Amino acid sequence: MFGVICTLLAVVLLAYFVIKNYYPPVILLVLGLVLLLIGAYMGNAPVSAKTATNFLGFDLAQAVTDLTKSRIGGLGLNIMAIGGFSYYMNKIGASKALVKLCVRPLSAIHSPYVLLGLTYVVGQCMALFINSAVGLGLLLMASVYPLLVQLGVRRAAAAAVIGSTCCLDLGPSSSNAMRAADLVGTDVVTYFVTGQIPVAICVIAAVAVGHALVQRWFDRREAAKGIADDAGAASGKTEDAFAGAGPAFYAILPILPLFLLIIFSPMVYDGIKLNLVTAIIVSILIAFVVDLASRRALKDVCKDFQAFFEGMGKVFTSTVSLIICAELFALGLTKIGGISTMIQMAAAQQDVGLYLMLFVMMAIMTVATIVTGSGNSAFFAFSPLLPEAAASVGYNTMALVIPVQLAASLARPMSPISGVIIAVSGIAGLTPIELIRRTIPVMIFGMIVNVAAAQIFL
């Protein structure tokens, strides 16, 4: 019971400091070290005998070293490569070319709430290749948002849809998906195709329909109350959003890594082995050649290539450091035994143990995401507990990991402190609370469908 109390206290402290805008990796690091220290006094060494230093103070630092070494060369390198690729695609205008190509057909639709649903679907598909929720949200706010408002959709409705376009972390470029694939013991492409896609299709359809219905209800309710809607915030020109976009054929460049990974995978052709980082490097080189042939300015093209390495460094600062510190926090929770105790209590409930376990893990991820504003920090902090949770009730690990992983990202648009909600609400001239009032019902519906689809397909 002492471990449970310490676990709950650690989660409360984490939520408090993050809400107070403290830097999350440092908070996770400090709390993780404190938990490891408590675990050591409970008889659980911070590190294995193989790497132990024989001094507790050094063992705490060794735990950080072990996690850093295990992550930098594997998952960390994958995430940094994807981050660098994303920055490079943005630098040469390929990301904007892709968005421009995808949103063009939306202008032909004149039913505002059908357009809302389709905007979400298109945005979620683009999120496979533009893995920054804030970046994609800003692009859509500058391009699709004015169109939606001109068709009579209220600002809050349009912003709510755009703020939730990355509500599912899908595909090989998602750091959460990479981590989940590690937990399941498979490669990220197989995890995406055989696990995520069947569930995600159902959730995407549910969220699209949910947005059309929920935003229409809110719009009519506000109009009936006489609440004015100042459309002045949408007066920007759609064309301005695509300033600096590359030629139309550049739109294929962000898609190259996913295309290569699927083609050269066991599901299509396994005669050639291709890992994620190699696919990124091949795609970068192809993009460099295409950009050089298009612009014919070697010095400028070489300078733009610098964005790849700058992006890798920025992603290490923003994401990889968060992952390492979150896993240290999770290691600390494991050492004090509180989570294991709660898992055993849930598993002991006959007949309902399996569903109770799923509910408990999803609730942990959802609450952690809402209070931190980050699906990554929540999932990386608590995901190491999922295999043990699945084993305790004899459950298929993938069937537990996928709905919990997707729940972490579905909860992000429900958080008033998530980056994308803050950015989108600011541009729309709304408060984050006004925005999440419209996203919460849709995301809850998406979570229900998420669980149901996982039970059917997994």
Short mmCIF file of C-alpha atoms in Angstrom, two decimals:
data_model
loop_
_atom_site.label_atom_id
_atom_site.label_comp_id
_atom_site.label_asym_id
_atom_site.label_seq_id
_atom_site.Cartn_x
_atom_site.Cartn_y
_atom_site.Cartn_z
CA MET A 1 0.00 0.00 0.00
CA PHE A 2 2.96 2.31 0.67
CA GLY A 3 3.97 1.90 -2.98
CA VAL A 4 0.46 2.82 -4.15
CA ILE A 5 0.45 5.97 -2.00
CA CYS A 6 3.88 6.99 -3.35
CA THR A 7 2.71 6.34 -6.92
CA LEU A 8 -0.39 8.48 -6.55
CA LEU A 9 1.60 11.24 -4.86
CA ALA A 10 4.20 11.19 -7.67
CA VAL A 11 1.50 11.48 -10.33
CA VAL A 12 -0.16 14.36 -8.47
CA LEU A 13 3.18 16.18 -8.12
CA LEU A 14 3.94 15.62 -11.81
CA ALA A 15 0.57 17.06 -12.79
CA TYR A 16 0.99 20.04 -10.45
CA PHE A 17 4.42 21.06 -11.72
CA VAL A 18 3.54 20.59 -15.40
CA ILE A 19 0.35 22.64 -15.01
CA LYS A 20 2.50 25.32 -13.34
CA ASN A 21 4.57 25.33 -16.55
CA TYR A 22 7.73 23.71 -15.17
CA TYR A 23 9.95 22.05 -17.79
CA PRO A 24 8.52 18.47 -17.96
CA PRO A 25 11.75 16.48 -18.59
CA VAL A 26 13.42 17.92 -15.49
CA ILE A 27 10.34 17.24 -13.34
CA LEU A 28 10.19 13.66 -14.64
CA LEU A 29 13.92 13.25 -14.03
CA VAL A 30 13.81 14.53 -10.44
CA LEU A 31 10.68 12.55 -9.54
CA GLY A 32 12.17 9.46 -11.16
CA LEU A 33 15.36 9.75 -9.11
CA VAL A 34 13.36 10.24 -5.89
CA LEU A 35 11.25 7.17 -6.69
CA LEU A 36 14.39 5.13 -7.42
CA LEU A 37 15.81 6.22 -4.07
CA ILE A 38 12.61 5.15 -2.28
CA GLY A 39 12.68 1.87 -4.20
CA ALA A 40 16.29 1.28 -3.14
CA TYR A 41 15.34 1.62 0.52
CA MET A 42 12.53 -0.85 -0.14
CA GLY A 43 15.17 -3.33 -1.35
CA ASN A 44 14.91 -2.78 -5.13
CA ALA A 45 18.22 -1.72 -6.68
CA PRO A 46 18.03 1.13 -9.23
CA VAL A 47 20.12 -0.81 -11.79
CA SER A 48 20.96 -4.41 -12.57
CA ALA A 49 23.96 -6.13 -11.01
CA LYS A 50 25.70 -5.96 -14.40
CA THR A 51 25.93 -2.16 -14.40
CA ALA A 52 25.85 -1.49 -10.63
CA THR A 53 28.56 0.86 -9.28
CA ASN A 54 28.33 -0.45 -5.69
CA PHE A 55 27.38 3.03 -4.45
CA LEU A 56 23.72 4.08 -4.34
CA GLY A 57 24.37 7.71 -5.34
CA PHE A 58 26.24 6.61 -8.46
CA ASP A 59 23.66 3.90 -9.18
CA LEU A 60 20.97 6.58 -9.52
CA ALA A 61 23.07 8.33 -12.17
CA GLN A 62 23.87 4.95 -13.76
CA ALA A 63 20.15 4.36 -14.24
CA VAL A 64 20.00 7.54 -16.34
CA THR A 65 23.09 6.41 -18.26
CA ASP A 66 21.62 2.98 -19.00
CA LEU A 67 18.35 4.44 -20.28
CA THR A 68 20.16 7.04 -22.41
CA LYS A 69 22.45 4.44 -23.99
CA SER A 70 19.53 2.12 -24.75
CA ARG A 71 17.45 4.87 -26.35
CA ILE A 72 19.93 7.01 -28.30
CA GLY A 73 21.02 4.20 -30.60
CA GLY A 74 17.54 2.81 -31.27
CA LEU A 75 14.29 4.62 -30.71
CA GLY A 76 16.03 7.96 -30.14
CA LEU A 77 17.88 7.78 -33.46
CA ASN A 78 14.65 6.87 -35.27
CA ILE A 79 12.83 9.86 -33.78
CA MET A 80 15.70 12.26 -34.48
CA ALA A 81 15.92 11.06 -38.09
CA ILE A 82 12.18 11.61 -38.57
CA GLY A 83 12.42 15.02 -36.92
CA GLY A 84 15.28 16.04 -39.17
CA PHE A 85 13.39 14.82 -42.23
CA SER A 86 10.31 16.79 -41.18
CA TYR A 87 12.32 19.99 -40.73
CA TYR A 88 13.97 19.50 -44.13
CA MET A 89 10.63 18.91 -45.85
CA ASN A 90 9.35 22.14 -44.31
CA LYS A 91 12.49 24.04 -45.33
CA ILE A 92 12.25 23.15 -49.02
CA GLY A 93 8.48 23.72 -49.13
CA ALA A 94 7.52 20.06 -49.59
CA SER A 95 5.23 19.98 -46.52
CA LYS A 96 3.30 23.02 -47.75
CA ALA A 97 3.09 21.48 -51.23
CA LEU A 98 1.51 18.37 -49.71
CA VAL A 99 -1.00 20.38 -47.65
CA LYS A 100 -1.86 22.54 -50.67
CA LEU A 101 -2.54 19.46 -52.77
CA CYS A 102 -4.66 17.79 -50.09
CA VAL A 103 -6.82 20.77 -49.15
CA ARG A 104 -7.57 21.90 -52.71
CA PRO A 105 -10.51 19.47 -53.21
CA LEU A 106 -12.10 20.74 -49.97
CA SER A 107 -12.89 24.09 -51.61
CA ALA A 108 -15.38 22.34 -53.93
CA ILE A 109 -17.58 21.23 -51.00
CA HIS A 110 -20.29 23.70 -50.02
CA SER A 111 -21.98 21.88 -47.13
CA PRO A 112 -20.22 23.34 -44.07
CA TYR A 113 -20.60 20.39 -41.71
CA VAL A 114 -19.73 17.80 -44.35
CA LEU A 115 -16.66 19.94 -44.98
CA LEU A 116 -15.86 19.90 -41.27
CA GLY A 117 -15.87 16.10 -41.18
CA LEU A 118 -13.79 15.82 -44.34
CA THR A 119 -11.34 18.43 -43.05
CA TYR A 120 -10.65 16.21 -40.08
CA VAL A 121 -10.17 13.12 -42.29
CA VAL A 122 -7.79 14.96 -44.64
CA GLY A 123 -5.89 16.46 -41.71
CA GLN A 124 -5.53 13.09 -39.99
CA CYS A 125 -4.17 11.57 -43.21
CA MET A 126 -1.67 14.42 -43.56
CA ALA A 127 -0.58 13.79 -39.96
CA LEU A 128 1.00 10.55 -41.20
CA PHE A 129 3.60 12.67 -43.00
CA ILE A 130 3.59 15.92 -40.99
CA ASN A 131 4.17 14.61 -37.49
CA SER A 132 3.88 17.92 -35.66
CA ALA A 133 0.39 18.55 -34.32
CA VAL A 134 1.15 22.24 -33.84
CA GLY A 135 2.79 22.60 -37.26
CA LEU A 136 -0.08 20.95 -39.10
CA GLY A 137 -2.63 22.88 -37.04
CA LEU A 138 -1.02 26.19 -37.97
CA LEU A 139 -0.96 25.28 -41.67
CA LEU A 140 -4.63 24.33 -41.63
CA MET A 141 -5.57 27.46 -39.67
CA ALA A 142 -3.97 29.55 -42.39
CA SER A 143 -5.46 27.60 -45.29
CA VAL A 144 -8.71 25.77 -44.47
CA TYR A 145 -9.94 27.84 -41.51
CA PRO A 146 -10.89 30.94 -43.58
CA LEU A 147 -12.79 28.70 -46.02
CA LEU A 148 -14.76 27.04 -43.23
CA VAL A 149 -15.76 30.36 -41.66
CA GLN A 150 -16.75 31.82 -45.04
CA LEU A 151 -19.16 28.91 -45.45
CA GLY A 152 -20.93 29.86 -42.24
CA VAL A 153 -19.19 27.61 -39.71
CA ARG A 154 -18.58 29.36 -36.41
CA ARG A 155 -14.98 30.07 -35.48
CA ALA A 156 -15.02 27.69 -32.53
CA ALA A 157 -16.32 24.81 -34.66
CA ALA A 158 -13.68 25.28 -37.35
CA ALA A 159 -10.90 25.63 -34.76
CA ALA A 160 -12.08 22.57 -32.82
CA VAL A 161 -11.82 20.37 -35.91
CA ILE A 162 -8.41 21.72 -36.87
CA GLY A 163 -7.14 21.39 -33.30
CA SER A 164 -7.97 17.68 -33.33
CA THR A 165 -6.61 16.72 -36.77
CA CYS A 166 -3.64 14.95 -35.12
CA CYS A 167 -5.72 13.19 -32.48
CA LEU A 168 -4.37 9.78 -33.53
CA ASP A 169 -0.63 9.08 -33.41
CA LEU A 170 -0.37 6.77 -36.40
CA GLY A 171 2.28 5.36 -38.67
CA PRO A 172 6.03 4.74 -38.64
CA SER A 173 6.79 8.43 -38.05
CA SER A 174 4.99 8.49 -34.69
CA SER A 175 7.28 8.19 -31.67
CA ASN A 176 4.43 6.68 -29.66
CA ALA A 177 3.86 4.08 -32.36
CA MET A 178 7.58 3.22 -32.37
CA ARG A 179 7.54 2.74 -28.61
CA ALA A 180 4.36 0.68 -28.78
CA ALA A 181 5.88 -1.56 -31.46
CA ASP A 182 8.86 -2.15 -29.15
CA LEU A 183 6.51 -3.21 -26.37
CA VAL A 184 4.65 -5.60 -28.64
CA GLY A 185 7.91 -7.00 -30.01
CA THR A 186 7.37 -6.19 -33.68
CA ASP A 187 8.53 -3.63 -36.23
CA VAL A 188 6.68 -0.34 -36.48
CA VAL A 189 5.37 -0.94 -40.03
CA THR A 190 3.77 -4.26 -39.04
CA TYR A 191 2.35 -2.62 -35.93
CA PHE A 192 0.89 0.16 -38.07
CA VAL A 193 -0.58 -2.00 -40.83
CA THR A 194 -1.87 -4.99 -38.88
CA GLY A 195 -2.69 -3.28 -35.60
CA GLN A 196 -3.32 0.43 -35.91
CA ILE A 197 -5.03 0.67 -39.30
CA PRO A 198 -8.14 -1.48 -38.60
CA VAL A 199 -8.82 0.36 -35.34
CA ALA A 200 -7.86 3.78 -36.69
CA ILE A 201 -10.22 3.56 -39.67
CA CYS A 202 -13.15 3.07 -37.31
CA VAL A 203 -12.01 5.87 -35.00
CA ILE A 204 -11.39 8.31 -37.88
CA ALA A 205 -14.87 7.68 -39.24
CA ALA A 206 -16.38 8.13 -35.76
CA VAL A 207 -14.50 11.37 -35.08
CA ALA A 208 -15.43 12.79 -38.50
CA VAL A 209 -19.13 12.08 -37.95
CA GLY A 210 -18.86 13.21 -34.33
CA HIS A 211 -17.41 16.57 -35.35
CA ALA A 212 -20.12 17.17 -37.96
CA LEU A 213 -22.88 16.47 -35.43
CA VAL A 214 -21.36 17.98 -32.29
CA GLN A 215 -20.17 21.20 -33.94
CA ARG A 216 -23.53 21.65 -35.64
CA TRP A 217 -25.27 21.25 -32.27
CA PHE A 218 -22.98 23.78 -30.59
CA ASP A 219 -23.36 26.25 -33.47
CA ARG A 220 -27.16 26.09 -33.38
CA ARG A 221 -27.20 26.34 -29.58
CA GLU A 222 -25.00 29.43 -29.57
CA ALA A 223 -26.95 31.04 -32.43
CA ALA A 224 -30.23 30.40 -30.59
CA LYS A 225 -28.81 32.14 -27.52
CA GLY A 226 -27.82 35.11 -29.64
CA ILE A 227 -24.09 34.63 -29.04
CA ALA A 228 -22.27 36.66 -31.68
CA ASP A 229 -19.47 35.15 -33.72
CA ASP A 230 -16.85 37.63 -34.91
CA ALA A 231 -15.53 36.24 -38.17
CA GLY A 232 -12.88 38.91 -38.39
CA ALA A 233 -10.23 36.50 -37.18
CA ALA A 234 -10.68 34.55 -40.42
CA SER A 235 -10.06 37.41 -42.78
CA GLY A 236 -6.63 36.20 -43.87
CA LYS A 237 -6.13 34.98 -47.41
CA THR A 238 -5.85 31.25 -47.96
CA GLU A 239 -3.13 31.75 -50.56
CA ASP A 240 -0.85 33.34 -47.94
CA ALA A 241 -0.66 30.00 -46.14
CA PHE A 242 1.27 28.51 -49.05
CA ALA A 243 3.88 31.21 -49.47
CA GLY A 244 7.17 29.37 -49.92
CA ALA A 245 5.53 26.10 -51.00
CA GLY A 246 7.55 24.04 -53.45
CA PRO A 247 6.31 22.87 -56.85
CA ALA A 248 3.29 20.55 -56.84
CA PHE A 249 5.42 17.45 -57.44
CA TYR A 250 7.28 18.14 -54.17
CA ALA A 251 4.15 16.82 -52.43
CA ILE A 252 5.37 13.27 -52.99
CA LEU A 253 8.62 13.82 -51.06
CA PRO A 254 7.18 13.68 -47.50
CA ILE A 255 5.45 10.41 -48.43
CA LEU A 256 8.62 8.64 -49.60
CA PRO A 257 9.72 7.09 -46.25
CA LEU A 258 6.32 5.51 -45.59
CA PHE A 259 6.13 4.25 -49.19
CA LEU A 260 9.60 2.66 -48.99
CA LEU A 261 8.96 1.08 -45.58
CA ILE A 262 5.71 -0.52 -46.69
CA ILE A 263 7.08 -1.77 -50.03
CA PHE A 264 10.23 -3.29 -48.48
CA SER A 265 8.53 -4.96 -45.54
CA PRO A 266 7.57 -8.60 -44.87
CA MET A 267 4.00 -7.76 -45.92
CA VAL A 268 4.97 -6.79 -49.50
CA TYR A 269 8.54 -7.72 -50.42
CA ASP A 270 11.00 -9.07 -47.87
CA GLY A 271 13.85 -9.77 -50.29
CA ILE A 272 15.34 -6.40 -49.30
CA LYS A 273 15.71 -5.37 -45.66
CA LEU A 274 15.06 -1.71 -44.97
CA ASN A 275 14.92 -0.08 -41.54
CA LEU A 276 13.40 3.26 -40.65
CA VAL A 277 16.57 5.36 -40.47
CA THR A 278 17.86 3.96 -43.77
CA ALA A 279 14.52 4.76 -45.42
CA ILE A 280 14.76 8.32 -44.08
CA ILE A 281 18.31 8.75 -45.40
CA VAL A 282 17.34 7.37 -48.83
CA SER A 283 14.36 9.74 -48.93
CA ILE A 284 16.53 12.69 -47.87
CA LEU A 285 19.03 11.98 -50.65
CA ILE A 286 16.25 11.68 -53.23
CA ALA A 287 14.76 14.95 -52.00
CA PHE A 288 18.17 16.63 -52.21
CA VAL A 289 18.63 15.53 -55.83
CA VAL A 290 15.08 16.56 -56.76
CA ASP A 291 15.51 19.96 -55.09
CA LEU A 292 18.86 20.50 -56.82
CA ALA A 293 17.44 19.56 -60.22
CA SER A 294 14.47 21.86 -59.66
CA ARG A 295 16.24 24.93 -58.30
CA ARG A 296 19.70 24.50 -59.87
CA ALA A 297 21.35 26.46 -57.10
CA LEU A 298 23.85 24.14 -55.41
CA LYS A 299 24.89 26.56 -52.66
CA ASP A 300 21.29 27.29 -51.59
CA VAL A 301 20.28 23.62 -51.76
CA CYS A 302 23.25 22.62 -49.60
CA LYS A 303 22.41 25.35 -47.09
CA ASP A 304 18.81 24.13 -46.86
CA PHE A 305 20.09 20.60 -46.20
CA GLN A 306 21.40 21.93 -42.90
CA ALA A 307 17.77 21.89 -41.69
CA PHE A 308 17.97 18.09 -41.48
CA PHE A 309 20.74 18.17 -38.86
CA GLU A 310 19.20 21.14 -37.05
CA GLY A 311 15.92 19.26 -36.88
CA MET A 312 17.63 16.22 -35.38
CA GLY A 313 19.09 18.39 -32.64
CA LYS A 314 15.80 20.13 -31.90
CA VAL A 315 13.93 16.84 -31.70
CA PHE A 316 16.53 15.48 -29.27
CA THR A 317 15.89 18.51 -27.07
CA SER A 318 12.10 18.37 -27.30
CA THR A 319 11.28 14.66 -27.61
CA VAL A 320 14.17 12.27 -26.98
CA SER A 321 15.11 13.98 -23.72
CA LEU A 322 11.45 13.76 -22.68
CA ILE A 323 11.38 10.05 -23.51
CA ILE A 324 14.49 9.28 -21.46
CA CYS A 325 13.23 11.22 -18.43
CA ALA A 326 9.73 9.75 -18.75
CA GLU A 327 11.16 6.23 -18.82
CA LEU A 328 13.23 7.02 -15.73
CA PHE A 329 10.00 8.11 -14.02
CA ALA A 330 8.35 4.86 -15.14
CA LEU A 331 11.33 2.87 -13.86
CA GLY A 332 10.95 4.59 -10.49
CA LEU A 333 7.24 3.72 -10.38
CA THR A 334 8.13 0.12 -11.17
CA LYS A 335 10.75 -0.06 -8.40
CA ILE A 336 8.35 1.12 -5.66
CA GLY A 337 5.76 -1.44 -6.79
CA GLY A 338 2.67 0.78 -6.62
CA ILE A 339 1.58 0.23 -10.22
CA SER A 340 2.19 -3.52 -9.94
CA THR A 341 -0.04 -3.60 -6.86
CA MET A 342 -2.85 -1.79 -8.71
CA ILE A 343 -2.44 -4.10 -11.70
CA GLN A 344 -2.66 -7.17 -9.45
CA MET A 345 -5.78 -5.77 -7.77
CA ALA A 346 -7.42 -5.28 -11.16
CA ALA A 347 -6.33 -8.72 -12.34
CA ALA A 348 -7.81 -10.34 -9.23
CA GLN A 349 -11.31 -9.26 -10.21
CA GLN A 350 -12.75 -12.39 -11.77
CA ASP A 351 -14.66 -12.12 -15.06
CA VAL A 352 -14.17 -8.34 -15.29
CA GLY A 353 -10.39 -8.26 -14.71
CA LEU A 354 -9.56 -7.94 -18.40
CA TYR A 355 -11.89 -5.01 -19.04
CA LEU A 356 -11.04 -3.39 -15.73
CA MET A 357 -7.36 -3.53 -16.68
CA LEU A 358 -8.06 -1.90 -20.03
CA PHE A 359 -10.12 0.81 -18.33
CA VAL A 360 -7.46 1.45 -15.67
CA MET A 361 -4.62 1.80 -18.19
CA MET A 362 -6.67 4.01 -20.51
CA ALA A 363 -7.75 6.18 -17.58
CA ILE A 364 -4.13 6.61 -16.49
CA MET A 365 -3.07 7.63 -20.02
CA THR A 366 -6.02 9.96 -20.52
CA VAL A 367 -5.62 11.80 -17.22
CA ALA A 368 -1.84 12.05 -17.64
CA THR A 369 -2.22 13.46 -21.16
CA ILE A 370 -4.82 16.03 -20.12
CA VAL A 371 -2.80 17.32 -17.17
CA THR A 372 0.51 17.40 -19.07
CA GLY A 373 -0.83 18.44 -22.48
CA SER A 374 1.41 15.85 -24.13
CA GLY A 375 0.46 12.40 -25.37
CA ASN A 376 4.17 11.56 -25.68
CA SER A 377 5.10 12.23 -22.07
CA ALA A 378 2.07 10.31 -20.78
CA PHE A 379 2.61 7.30 -23.01
CA PHE A 380 6.35 7.04 -22.49
CA ALA A 381 5.94 7.42 -18.74
CA PHE A 382 3.41 4.62 -18.31
CA SER A 383 3.73 2.39 -21.41
CA PRO A 384 6.40 0.11 -19.86
CA LEU A 385 3.65 -1.14 -17.54
CA LEU A 386 1.46 -2.42 -20.40
CA PRO A 387 3.12 -5.81 -21.08
CA GLU A 388 2.90 -6.70 -17.37
CA ALA A 389 -0.71 -5.54 -17.27
CA ALA A 390 -1.62 -7.66 -20.31
CA ALA A 391 0.19 -10.73 -18.95
CA SER A 392 -1.53 -10.44 -15.57
CA VAL A 393 -4.94 -11.04 -17.17
CA GLY A 394 -3.77 -13.32 -19.99
CA TYR A 395 -4.56 -10.66 -22.59
CA ASN A 396 -3.08 -10.15 -26.05
CA THR A 397 -0.46 -7.42 -25.57
CA MET A 398 -1.25 -5.68 -28.86
CA ALA A 399 -4.96 -5.64 -28.03
CA LEU A 400 -4.12 -3.70 -24.86
CA VAL A 401 -1.31 -1.52 -26.23
CA ILE A 402 -3.14 -0.15 -29.28
CA PRO A 403 -6.29 1.24 -27.61
CA VAL A 404 -4.20 2.65 -24.75
CA GLN A 405 -1.69 4.23 -27.16
CA LEU A 406 -4.47 5.78 -29.23
CA ALA A 407 -6.22 6.95 -26.05
CA ALA A 408 -3.12 8.95 -25.13
CA SER A 409 -3.32 10.88 -28.40
CA LEU A 410 -7.12 11.17 -28.36
CA ALA A 411 -6.83 12.90 -25.00
CA ARG A 412 -4.49 15.59 -26.33
CA PRO A 413 -7.24 17.75 -27.91
CA MET A 414 -9.06 17.56 -24.56
CA SER A 415 -6.24 19.34 -22.75
CA PRO A 416 -6.35 23.15 -22.46
CA ILE A 417 -2.56 23.24 -22.12
CA SER A 418 -1.64 21.13 -25.17
CA GLY A 419 0.44 23.04 -27.71
CA VAL A 420 -1.95 22.60 -30.63
CA ILE A 421 -5.01 23.74 -28.64
CA ILE A 422 -3.19 26.84 -27.39
CA ALA A 423 -1.91 27.71 -30.87
CA VAL A 424 -5.21 27.15 -32.68
CA SER A 425 -7.34 28.91 -30.07
CA GLY A 426 -5.00 31.89 -30.10
CA ILE A 427 -5.30 32.36 -33.87
CA ALA A 428 -9.09 31.91 -33.74
CA GLY A 429 -9.40 34.51 -30.98
CA LEU A 430 -10.81 32.02 -28.47
CA THR A 431 -9.77 30.67 -25.09
CA PRO A 432 -8.51 27.06 -24.86
CA ILE A 433 -11.50 26.27 -22.62
CA GLU A 434 -13.95 27.43 -25.31
CA LEU A 435 -12.21 25.09 -27.72
CA ILE A 436 -12.05 21.95 -25.58
CA ARG A 437 -15.75 22.25 -24.76
CA ARG A 438 -16.28 21.28 -28.39
CA THR A 439 -13.52 18.68 -28.68
CA ILE A 440 -14.17 16.69 -25.48
CA PRO A 441 -17.51 15.09 -26.56
CA VAL A 442 -16.02 14.06 -29.91
CA MET A 443 -12.85 12.62 -28.38
CA ILE A 444 -14.85 10.66 -25.79
CA PHE A 445 -16.92 9.18 -28.62
CA GLY A 446 -13.66 8.36 -30.42
CA MET A 447 -12.34 6.56 -27.33
CA ILE A 448 -15.49 4.44 -27.07
CA VAL A 449 -15.15 3.41 -30.71
CA ASN A 450 -11.41 2.87 -30.14
CA VAL A 451 -12.10 0.28 -27.42
CA ALA A 452 -14.90 -1.40 -29.38
CA ALA A 453 -12.81 -1.65 -32.57
CA ALA A 454 -9.84 -3.06 -30.65
CA GLN A 455 -12.05 -5.82 -29.20
CA ILE A 456 -13.37 -6.68 -32.68
CA PHE A 457 -10.16 -6.54 -34.76
CA LEU A 458 -7.44 -7.42 -32.26
#
